Coordinates of C-alpha atoms and ligand atoms in Angstrom, one line a residue:
M472 CA -5.2 35.3 16.7
S473 CA -6.8 33.8 13.6
I474 CA -6.2 33.4 9.9
N475 CA -7.6 35.5 6.5
T476 CA -8.0 34.6 3.2
V477 CA -7.5 38.0 0.8
S478 CA -8.1 38.4 -2.2
T479 CA -5.6 39.7 -5.0
T480 CA -5.1 40.0 -8.9
P481 CA -2.1 39.1 -10.6
I482 CA 0.2 42.4 -10.3
P483 CA 2.3 41.3 -14.4
G484 CA 5.6 41.1 -14.5
Q485 CA 6.8 38.7 -10.9
R486 CA 9.3 36.6 -13.2
P487 CA 12.9 36.1 -11.5
G488 CA 15.3 37.1 -13.5
T489 CA 19.1 35.6 -13.0
S490 CA 18.6 35.6 -9.0
G491 CA 15.2 36.2 -8.1
L492 CA 12.8 38.4 -8.1
R493 CA 14.0 42.2 -8.2
K494 CA 12.4 45.7 -7.8
K495 CA 12.4 49.2 -6.6
V496 CA 11.4 49.5 -3.6
S497 CA 8.0 51.5 -4.2
V498 CA 7.1 48.1 -7.0
F499 CA 7.8 45.8 -3.3
Q500 CA 5.3 48.3 -0.9
Q501 CA 2.4 48.5 -3.4
P502 CA -0.9 46.8 -1.6
H503 CA -0.2 42.3 -2.4
Y504 CA 2.7 42.7 -4.4
L505 CA 5.1 40.8 -1.8
E506 CA 2.1 38.6 -0.4
N507 CA 1.3 37.7 -4.3
F508 CA 4.7 36.3 -4.9
V509 CA 5.3 34.7 -1.2
Q510 CA 1.9 33.2 -2.0
S511 CA 2.9 31.9 -5.6
V512 CA 6.0 30.4 -4.1
F513 CA 4.3 28.3 -1.0
D514 CA 0.8 27.9 -3.6
T515 CA 3.9 26.3 -5.7
L516 CA 5.6 23.6 -2.7
G517 CA 2.1 22.5 -1.5
D518 CA 1.7 21.0 1.6
C519 CA 4.4 22.7 4.0
A520 CA 3.0 20.4 7.0
G521 CA 5.7 19.5 9.8
K522 CA 7.8 21.8 7.4
T523 CA 10.6 23.6 8.4
L524 CA 11.4 27.0 6.3
V525 CA 14.6 29.8 7.3
L526 CA 14.1 33.1 6.6
G527 CA 16.5 35.9 5.9
G528 CA 17.6 38.8 4.5
D529 CA 20.0 41.6 4.4
G530 CA 19.7 44.5 6.7
R531 CA 18.4 46.5 3.6
F532 CA 15.0 49.6 3.8
H533 CA 11.4 47.4 3.9
N534 CA 13.7 43.9 5.1
R535 CA 12.5 43.8 8.6
A536 CA 8.5 44.9 7.0
A537 CA 8.8 42.0 5.0
V538 CA 9.6 39.6 7.0
Q539 CA 6.7 40.4 9.7
T540 CA 4.3 39.5 6.5
I541 CA 6.6 36.6 5.2
L542 CA 6.0 35.2 9.2
R543 CA 2.2 35.4 9.1
M544 CA 1.8 34.1 6.0
A545 CA 4.1 30.9 6.7
A546 CA 1.6 30.6 9.9
A547 CA -1.1 30.5 7.5
H548 CA 0.4 27.9 4.5
G549 CA 0.5 25.7 7.4
F550 CA 4.4 25.5 8.4
A551 CA 5.6 24.3 11.5
R552 CA 8.6 26.0 12.1
V553 CA 10.7 29.3 10.4
L554 CA 14.5 29.9 11.7
V555 CA 14.9 33.8 11.1
G556 CA 18.2 35.0 11.8
Q557 CA 18.0 38.1 13.8
G558 CA 16.6 41.9 13.3
G559 CA 15.8 39.6 10.1
I560 CA 19.0 39.3 9.1
L561 CA 21.1 36.2 7.7
S562 CA 23.4 36.4 4.4
T563 CA 23.2 34.3 1.5
P564 CA 25.5 31.8 1.7
A565 CA 24.0 32.1 5.5
V566 CA 20.8 30.6 4.4
S567 CA 21.8 28.1 2.4
C568 CA 24.2 26.8 5.3
V569 CA 20.4 27.2 7.7
I570 CA 19.0 24.7 5.3
R571 CA 21.3 22.8 4.9
K572 CA 22.9 21.9 8.5
H573 CA 18.3 22.2 9.7
G574 CA 17.9 19.9 7.4
A575 CA 14.7 22.8 5.9
L576 CA 12.8 22.4 3.3
G577 CA 13.6 26.1 1.6
G578 CA 14.4 29.5 2.3
I579 CA 13.0 33.0 1.4
V580 CA 16.1 35.4 1.0
L581 CA 15.3 39.1 1.2
S582 CA 18.3 41.2 -1.0
A583 CA 18.7 41.9 -4.0
S584 CA 22.3 41.3 -3.3
H585 CA 24.5 44.4 -5.3
N586 CA 21.6 46.6 -6.2
P587 CA 21.8 49.5 -4.3
G588 CA 19.1 50.3 -1.3
G589 CA 16.8 52.7 1.2
P590 CA 13.7 53.9 0.3
D591 CA 14.6 54.8 -3.7
G592 CA 16.7 51.7 -4.3
D593 CA 15.8 47.7 -5.0
F594 CA 14.5 45.0 -3.4
G595 CA 13.9 41.5 -4.2
I596 CA 13.1 37.8 -2.8
K597 CA 14.8 34.6 -3.5
Y598 CA 13.5 31.1 -3.0
N599 CA 16.5 28.1 -2.4
I600 CA 15.0 25.1 -2.2
E601 CA 15.8 21.9 -0.3
N602 CA 19.8 21.8 -1.4
G603 CA 20.5 25.1 0.4
G604 CA 20.6 26.7 -3.3
P605 CA 18.4 28.7 -5.9
A606 CA 15.9 27.2 -7.1
P607 CA 15.8 25.9 -10.7
E608 CA 14.4 27.6 -13.2
S609 CA 11.7 25.0 -13.8
V610 CA 10.6 25.9 -10.3
T611 CA 10.9 29.9 -10.5
E612 CA 9.1 29.2 -13.7
A613 CA 6.2 27.4 -11.3
I614 CA 6.2 30.9 -9.6
Y615 CA 5.6 33.2 -12.2
R616 CA 2.9 31.2 -13.6
H617 CA 1.6 30.9 -10.6
T618 CA 2.3 34.8 -10.2
E619 CA -0.1 35.2 -13.2
N620 CA -3.6 33.5 -12.0
I621 CA -3.2 34.1 -7.8
T622 CA -6.4 34.9 -6.9
Q623 CA -6.6 34.7 -3.3
Y624 CA -3.7 35.0 -0.6
R625 CA -3.8 34.0 3.5
I626 CA -1.6 35.4 6.5
S627 CA -2.8 35.6 10.0
D628 CA -3.9 39.1 11.6
A629 CA -0.9 37.5 14.1
A630 CA 1.4 40.7 15.9
D631 CA 5.0 41.0 15.0
I632 CA 7.6 39.0 16.2
D633 CA 10.5 40.5 18.2
L634 CA 13.2 39.4 15.8
Q635 CA 16.4 41.5 18.2
Q636 CA 16.6 38.1 20.8
P637 CA 17.4 35.1 19.8
G638 CA 14.5 33.1 20.9
A639 CA 11.2 30.9 20.4
A640 CA 8.2 32.5 19.7
R641 CA 4.6 31.4 18.5
I642 CA 1.9 32.3 14.8
E643 CA -0.7 30.2 15.8
A644 CA 1.0 27.0 15.2
M645 CA 3.9 27.6 13.8
E646 CA 7.4 28.0 15.6
V647 CA 9.5 31.2 15.2
A648 CA 12.8 30.3 16.0
V649 CA 14.9 33.2 15.5
I650 CA 18.5 32.6 15.2
D651 CA 22.2 33.6 16.2
S652 CA 23.2 34.9 13.0
V653 CA 26.4 34.1 12.3
A654 CA 27.4 31.1 14.1
D655 CA 26.0 27.6 12.0
Y656 CA 28.0 29.2 8.9
A657 CA 31.2 30.2 11.3
A658 CA 30.9 26.7 12.8
L659 CA 31.4 25.6 9.3
M660 CA 33.6 28.0 7.7
Q661 CA 36.0 26.2 11.1
Q662 CA 35.8 22.4 9.5
L663 CA 37.2 23.7 6.7
F664 CA 40.0 26.3 7.3
D665 CA 42.8 26.7 9.1
F666 CA 41.9 28.6 11.2
D667 CA 45.0 28.7 13.9
A668 CA 47.1 28.6 10.4
I669 CA 45.6 31.9 10.1
R670 CA 45.6 32.7 13.3
Q671 CA 49.2 32.9 13.4
L672 CA 49.6 34.6 10.7
I673 CA 48.1 37.5 11.8
A674 CA 49.5 37.3 14.6
G675 CA 53.0 37.4 13.6
G676 CA 52.0 40.6 12.1
F677 CA 50.6 39.7 8.3
R678 CA 47.2 43.2 7.8
L679 CA 43.3 42.3 6.7
C680 CA 41.1 45.0 5.8
F681 CA 37.8 43.6 5.4
D682 CA 35.6 45.8 4.0
G683 CA 32.1 44.8 4.6
M684 CA 30.4 47.6 2.5
H685 CA 27.5 48.2 5.1
A686 CA 25.8 45.6 4.3
V687 CA 25.6 42.0 5.1
S688 CA 28.8 40.4 5.9
G689 CA 29.8 43.1 8.3
P690 CA 29.0 41.0 11.3
Y691 CA 30.1 37.9 10.2
A692 CA 33.5 38.9 9.3
K693 CA 33.8 40.8 12.2
A694 CA 33.2 38.0 13.8
I695 CA 35.3 35.6 12.5
L696 CA 38.6 38.0 10.9
E697 CA 38.1 39.8 14.5
G698 CA 36.9 37.5 16.5
Q699 CA 38.1 34.5 16.1
L700 CA 41.1 35.0 14.1
G701 CA 42.4 37.6 16.0
A702 CA 42.8 40.4 13.4
P703 CA 42.8 43.8 15.7
A704 CA 39.5 45.6 15.1
G705 CA 39.8 47.7 12.9
S706 CA 40.6 45.5 10.2
V707 CA 36.6 45.2 8.6
I708 CA 35.8 48.9 8.0
N709 CA 32.1 49.9 7.3
A710 CA 31.2 46.8 9.4
V711 CA 27.8 47.8 10.2
P712 CA 24.8 46.9 7.8
L713 CA 22.6 50.1 7.9
E714 CA 19.6 49.8 5.6
D715 CA 20.6 52.2 2.9
F716 CA 24.4 50.5 2.7
G717 CA 25.5 53.9 3.4
G718 CA 24.7 55.6 0.3
H719 CA 26.6 53.3 -1.7
H720 CA 26.7 50.3 -4.7
P721 CA 27.2 47.6 -1.9
D722 CA 28.9 46.1 -5.4
P723 CA 32.9 44.4 -4.9
N724 CA 34.6 46.1 -8.0
P725 CA 36.7 47.8 -8.3
V726 CA 34.7 50.6 -9.5
N727 CA 32.4 51.0 -6.3
A728 CA 35.0 49.8 -3.7
A729 CA 37.0 52.6 -4.0
Q730 CA 38.0 53.5 -0.5
L731 CA 39.5 49.9 0.6
I732 CA 40.8 50.4 -2.8
A733 CA 42.5 53.7 -2.0
I734 CA 43.7 51.7 1.1
M735 CA 45.1 48.6 0.0
A736 CA 47.6 51.5 -2.7
A737 CA 48.3 53.5 -0.1
D738 CA 52.5 52.6 0.8
D739 CA 51.3 51.7 4.4
A740 CA 49.2 48.9 2.9
P741 CA 47.5 45.8 4.7
D742 CA 49.0 42.7 3.1
F743 CA 46.0 41.4 1.9
G744 CA 41.9 43.6 1.0
A745 CA 38.8 42.4 0.5
A746 CA 35.7 43.1 0.2
S747 CA 31.4 41.8 0.4
D748 CA 28.3 42.8 -1.2
G749 CA 24.8 43.2 0.2
D750 CA 24.3 40.1 0.5
G751 CA 27.4 38.7 1.4
D752 CA 27.6 36.0 -1.8
R753 CA 30.4 37.5 -3.6
N754 CA 33.9 38.4 -2.4
M755 CA 36.9 41.3 -4.3
I756 CA 40.2 40.2 -3.3
L757 CA 42.7 42.4 -3.5
G758 CA 46.7 42.5 -2.1
R759 CA 48.5 45.2 -1.6
K760 CA 48.5 47.5 -5.1
F761 CA 47.4 44.7 -6.4
D762 CA 44.0 43.6 -7.9
V763 CA 43.3 39.5 -8.5
T764 CA 40.5 39.5 -11.3
P765 CA 37.0 36.7 -10.5
S766 CA 38.6 34.1 -13.2
D767 CA 42.1 34.4 -11.7
S768 CA 41.1 33.7 -8.1
L769 CA 38.9 31.0 -9.1
A770 CA 41.9 29.2 -10.8
V771 CA 44.1 30.8 -8.0
L772 CA 41.9 28.8 -5.6
A773 CA 41.2 25.2 -7.7
A774 CA 45.6 25.4 -8.6
H775 CA 45.7 25.3 -4.6
A776 CA 42.9 23.6 -2.8
T777 CA 44.4 21.0 -1.5
L778 CA 46.0 23.5 1.0
A779 CA 42.3 23.9 2.7
P780 CA 42.0 20.9 5.7
G781 CA 38.8 21.2 3.4
Y782 CA 39.3 20.3 0.2
R783 CA 43.0 17.8 1.7
A784 CA 41.5 14.9 -0.7
G785 CA 41.2 17.1 -3.4
L786 CA 38.8 18.9 -6.4
K787 CA 35.9 16.7 -8.4
G788 CA 35.5 18.7 -10.8
I789 CA 35.9 22.7 -11.7
A790 CA 32.6 24.7 -12.9
R791 CA 32.6 28.4 -14.5
S792 CA 29.8 30.3 -16.3
M793 CA 30.1 31.1 -19.5
P794 CA 31.6 34.3 -19.7
T795 CA 33.9 33.6 -16.8
S796 CA 37.0 33.4 -18.5
Q797 CA 39.0 29.9 -19.7
A798 CA 41.9 30.2 -16.1
A799 CA 40.6 28.1 -14.3
D800 CA 40.1 25.5 -17.5
R801 CA 44.0 26.0 -17.6
V802 CA 43.7 24.0 -13.7
A803 CA 41.4 21.4 -13.8
Q804 CA 43.7 20.4 -17.3
A805 CA 46.7 19.9 -15.5
L806 CA 45.0 19.0 -12.3
G807 CA 42.6 15.9 -15.3
I808 CA 39.5 16.9 -13.7
P809 CA 35.8 18.2 -15.8
A810 CA 35.1 22.0 -16.0
F811 CA 31.9 22.7 -16.5
E812 CA 31.0 26.2 -19.1
T813 CA 27.4 27.1 -17.3
P814 CA 25.2 30.0 -18.0
T815 CA 24.9 33.2 -16.0
G816 CA 23.9 32.3 -12.3
W817 CA 24.9 30.0 -9.1
K818 CA 21.4 28.3 -9.8
F819 CA 23.1 26.0 -12.9
F820 CA 25.4 25.6 -11.0
G821 CA 23.4 23.6 -7.7
N822 CA 23.1 19.9 -10.3
L823 CA 26.4 19.5 -10.4
L824 CA 27.5 20.3 -7.3
D825 CA 24.1 17.8 -5.6
A826 CA 26.3 15.1 -8.5
G827 CA 29.7 15.4 -6.9
K828 CA 30.8 16.7 -10.3
A829 CA 32.2 20.0 -9.4
T830 CA 33.3 20.4 -6.1
L831 CA 34.7 24.4 -6.8
C832 CA 32.5 27.0 -9.3
G833 CA 32.7 30.6 -10.1
E834 CA 32.0 33.9 -12.1
E835 CA 33.2 36.9 -13.5
S836 CA 30.7 38.6 -11.8
Y837 CA 33.2 38.7 -7.8
G838 CA 31.4 34.8 -6.9
T839 CA 33.3 32.8 -6.1
G840 CA 31.9 28.8 -3.8
S841 CA 32.3 25.2 -3.3
D842 CA 29.9 22.4 -2.8
H843 CA 29.5 23.4 1.5
I844 CA 27.2 25.0 0.4
R845 CA 24.9 25.7 -2.8
E846 CA 25.5 29.2 -3.0
K847 CA 28.7 31.8 -3.9
D848 CA 30.6 32.6 -0.9
G849 CA 31.9 35.6 0.2
V850 CA 33.8 35.7 3.9
W851 CA 34.5 31.5 2.8
A852 CA 36.5 33.0 -0.5
V853 CA 38.6 35.2 2.2
L854 CA 39.1 32.3 3.8
F855 CA 40.2 30.0 1.2
W856 CA 42.9 33.0 0.5
L857 CA 44.2 33.6 4.0
N858 CA 44.9 29.6 4.0
L859 CA 46.4 29.9 0.8
L860 CA 49.1 33.0 2.3
A861 CA 49.5 31.2 5.7
A862 CA 50.0 28.0 4.3
T863 CA 52.5 29.4 1.2
G864 CA 54.4 32.0 2.9
K865 CA 53.7 33.8 -0.2
S866 CA 51.5 37.3 -1.1
V867 CA 48.3 37.7 -2.7
E868 CA 50.2 39.0 -5.6
Q869 CA 52.7 36.1 -5.9
L870 CA 50.6 33.7 -5.8
V871 CA 48.5 34.8 -8.8
S872 CA 52.0 36.6 -10.9
E873 CA 53.2 31.9 -10.1
H874 CA 50.1 31.3 -11.7
W875 CA 50.5 32.7 -14.6
A876 CA 54.0 31.1 -15.3
R877 CA 52.5 28.2 -14.6
F878 CA 49.2 28.3 -16.6
G879 CA 49.2 31.8 -19.0
R880 CA 47.4 34.7 -18.6
N881 CA 43.9 35.5 -19.4
Y882 CA 43.7 38.6 -19.6
Y883 CA 40.0 39.9 -18.6
S884 CA 37.2 42.9 -18.2
R885 CA 33.7 43.3 -18.3
H886 CA 32.0 46.8 -20.2
D887 CA 28.4 47.0 -19.0
Y888 CA 26.7 49.8 -20.6
E889 CA 23.4 50.3 -17.7
G890 CA 20.4 51.2 -17.2
V891 CA 20.1 51.7 -21.7
D892 CA 16.9 51.2 -23.6
S893 CA 15.2 48.2 -23.8
H894 CA 14.7 47.6 -27.6
A895 CA 17.6 49.4 -28.4
A896 CA 19.8 46.6 -26.3
N897 CA 17.8 43.7 -27.6
E898 CA 17.9 45.0 -31.2
L899 CA 21.2 44.8 -30.6
M900 CA 21.5 41.3 -29.3
A901 CA 19.1 40.9 -32.1
S902 CA 21.2 41.8 -35.2
L903 CA 24.8 40.5 -33.9
R904 CA 22.9 36.7 -33.5
I905 CA 22.2 37.5 -37.3
K906 CA 25.5 37.4 -38.0
L907 CA 26.5 34.4 -35.9
A908 CA 25.5 31.7 -38.9
T909 CA 28.4 33.1 -41.1
M910 CA 31.4 34.2 -38.7
A911 CA 33.5 31.6 -38.1
G912 CA 36.3 31.4 -40.1
Q913 CA 36.9 35.5 -40.7
D914 CA 39.5 37.8 -39.5
L915 CA 38.4 40.0 -36.4
G916 CA 41.9 42.6 -37.1
H917 CA 44.9 39.8 -35.9
Y918 CA 42.0 37.7 -34.9
V919 CA 40.5 34.9 -36.8
V920 CA 36.9 33.7 -35.9
D921 CA 36.8 29.9 -34.3
F922 CA 33.6 29.7 -33.8
A923 CA 30.4 32.2 -33.1
D924 CA 27.1 31.2 -30.9
D925 CA 24.5 31.7 -29.0
F926 CA 25.2 29.5 -26.0
D927 CA 22.9 26.6 -25.1
Y928 CA 23.5 24.4 -22.2
K929 CA 22.3 21.0 -21.6
D930 CA 22.5 20.6 -18.1
P931 CA 24.7 16.8 -17.0
V932 CA 22.6 15.9 -14.7
D933 CA 18.9 16.4 -15.4
G934 CA 19.1 17.3 -19.5
S935 CA 17.2 20.9 -19.0
V936 CA 18.3 23.3 -21.4
A937 CA 18.6 27.0 -21.1
T938 CA 18.5 28.5 -24.7
Q939 CA 20.0 32.3 -25.2
Q940 CA 22.6 32.7 -22.7
G941 CA 25.2 34.9 -24.4
V942 CA 26.8 35.5 -28.0
R943 CA 30.1 34.5 -28.1
I944 CA 32.9 35.7 -30.5
V945 CA 35.6 33.3 -30.0
M946 CA 38.6 33.2 -31.5
T947 CA 41.1 30.9 -32.7
N948 CA 43.6 31.2 -30.6
G949 CA 40.5 31.1 -28.1
S950 CA 40.6 34.9 -26.8
R951 CA 36.9 35.4 -26.8
I952 CA 33.9 37.9 -26.3
V953 CA 31.0 37.3 -25.4
F954 CA 27.1 39.3 -25.0
R955 CA 24.6 39.7 -23.0
L956 CA 21.7 40.9 -21.3
S957 CA 21.5 42.0 -17.6
G958 CA 19.3 40.1 -15.5
T959 CA 18.9 41.4 -12.4
G960 CA 18.4 45.7 -13.0
T961 CA 15.7 47.5 -12.8
E962 CA 16.0 50.4 -14.8
G963 CA 16.5 49.6 -18.8
A964 CA 18.1 47.2 -19.9
T965 CA 22.5 46.9 -19.7
L966 CA 24.5 45.8 -21.7
R967 CA 27.7 43.2 -20.6
V968 CA 30.0 42.9 -22.9
Y969 CA 33.0 40.7 -21.1
L970 CA 36.3 40.0 -23.0
E971 CA 39.1 37.4 -22.4
R972 CA 42.6 37.5 -23.9
Y973 CA 45.4 34.1 -24.0
E974 CA 48.8 35.0 -23.6
A975 CA 51.4 32.5 -22.5
D976 CA 54.1 34.6 -23.1
P977 CA 55.6 35.8 -19.5
A978 CA 57.1 38.9 -21.4
F979 CA 53.5 40.2 -21.3
H980 CA 52.1 39.3 -18.4
H981 CA 51.9 42.8 -17.0
L982 CA 50.3 45.3 -19.4
P983 CA 47.9 47.3 -18.4
T984 CA 44.4 44.9 -19.2
Q985 CA 42.4 47.3 -20.6
Q986 CA 45.3 47.9 -22.9
A987 CA 45.6 44.4 -22.9
L988 CA 42.3 44.4 -24.3
G989 CA 42.1 47.6 -26.9
P990 CA 42.4 44.8 -29.6
L991 CA 39.4 43.2 -28.6
I992 CA 37.0 46.1 -27.5
L993 CA 37.8 47.4 -30.8
I994 CA 36.4 44.1 -32.3
A995 CA 33.5 44.2 -30.0
E996 CA 32.8 48.2 -31.2
Q997 CA 32.9 47.0 -34.8
V998 CA 31.0 43.4 -34.7
A999 CA 28.2 44.7 -32.4
G1000 CA 27.0 48.9 -33.3
I1001 CA 27.5 50.1 -29.1
A1002 CA 27.5 52.6 -30.1
D1003 CA 25.1 53.5 -32.3
W1004 CA 22.4 51.6 -30.6
T1005 CA 23.1 52.3 -27.7
G1006 CA 24.1 55.9 -27.9
R1007 CA 27.4 55.6 -25.3
A1008 CA 30.9 56.0 -26.6
H1009 CA 32.0 54.5 -22.8
P1010 CA 31.2 51.5 -20.4
T1011 CA 29.6 52.6 -17.5
V1012 CA 31.7 51.1 -15.5
T1013 CA 34.5 48.4 -16.2
T1014 CA 35.6 45.8 -14.4
Ligands
VG1_403 C1 24.4 39.1 -11.9 C2 26.4 38.0 -12.6 C3 26.3 37.4 -12.7 C4 25.3 36.9 -10.2 C5 24.4 37.7 -10.6 C6 23.3 37.4 -9.5 O1 23.7 38.6 -12.8 O2 26.7 38.7 -14.5 O3 27.3 36.6 -12.6 O4 25.4 35.2 -10.2 O5 24.5 38.6 -11.2 O6 24.7 37.6 -8.1 P1 23.4 39.8 -14.2 O7 22.4 38.6 -15.2 O8 23.3 40.8 -14.4 O9 25.0 39.7 -15.5 V1 24.0 38.7 -6.8 O10 25.2 38.6 -6.1 O11 23.6 39.5 -7.9 O12 23.1 37.8 -5.9
CO404 CO1 24.8 38.4 -4.5

């Protein structure tokens, strides 16, 4: 074994987006592409002697090859130890859990999350810091600047490590520990939730269906739901991670999880349905013939959190991303705890969680989590819901309807215009920004604009500032329209339009969502000229 220094030149465009660096697999397969980025991460970290790195991914195409490359480079950089998931597999929440539990310096997650996989799909890499959470922008920007000037990387010429069985091996002076991908994570879940109560619920005939979407959470859900909680075999479907996710988008929303939606819409549907995404950090919650919007899910969990053993002491605060509905804010108000509004992306929650200012966090994009780790967490959200269902004896629909009756309903939908021309998308946003200054006080349909701005965020812990995080038009009654461009796509631009209407009157709590939001949808088109700029009369995906 020996360590080689390889000359390289910068490759443009290695700037991480909302959640790491995501590109087509073919881009990552270019010579030096992965190596340049990984060396930039390591050089940004500096001396790693004596330190531990956690490594794993969602099992998508190119995962195994990338794991072997990164192991050789970590050895060359002087890490003492790498903890790598068996088969190269670790979900995003499991990486966060393992970093924290084993006191690692950080971790690398190989995933493009909800983006499609396979040789023609997407690949991605994300660095998580010592607290287990996504690197903040100060770190990702330093990594990016390094990629612009890189001249060499170092790599061992050691043979591939066998990742199939847990055990220990060595590359140069570095220990490689192949760990059970599920064990640490499952142990943490047992501390947070009442497994006995859930086991009893299931033993009493309560039926559930978890859709692993052929992505990383299958093995976690099988081990916990079927293995530990006694759900009958077959309760977890599409449980085996596949390199191409079976050709589907591993994105748990009513559009992409069509199989599960059909199961939950049948007359003999199970009592509870759920799905997770490529890297296991998202969740979709369903009742029988009933979908729970992610924003409502956060609010319901917050309102009942003390029913779960891990949250019995109460919540310190609730944080949500700006475009997420304000349903959780109403719960925070009722509980007398602070509510925080952050830019999109889990990295913005890290400081609030570390400082003990927030306990629960959520995003409208099917992401929910807490201070148990520093990532959003799909299986955790499922167990939290099961704990509430077991403790209350109510159905999913009952819990949500009662929530609306108590707090009012925040109708909510996101309209995505995917793969639009980047230039046109930027022009659309620029033209919206120009209008903002004069919007306050204007009548739009039956609404009056309270204020309109481009969301800025100053982190209350370290004072760092993020600007241009989404254009929002907020009406006097709290209804809102938000526009922003996606930072995770790999083709053209994706325009996201977020629509929210607050309705206090229970007589109006059961309208079809798109109908309830109809007037706001018209206003969004009228204000932004979406059809003109994008050439699209309708969104590609509505969630
Ligand atoms: C999207 C979501 C955002 C989420 C991010 C990563 O980002 O909107 O809420 O944090 O994906 O999720 P964007 O920039 O495309 O809107 V995951 O599960 O793909 O890591
Ligand atoms: Co994800």
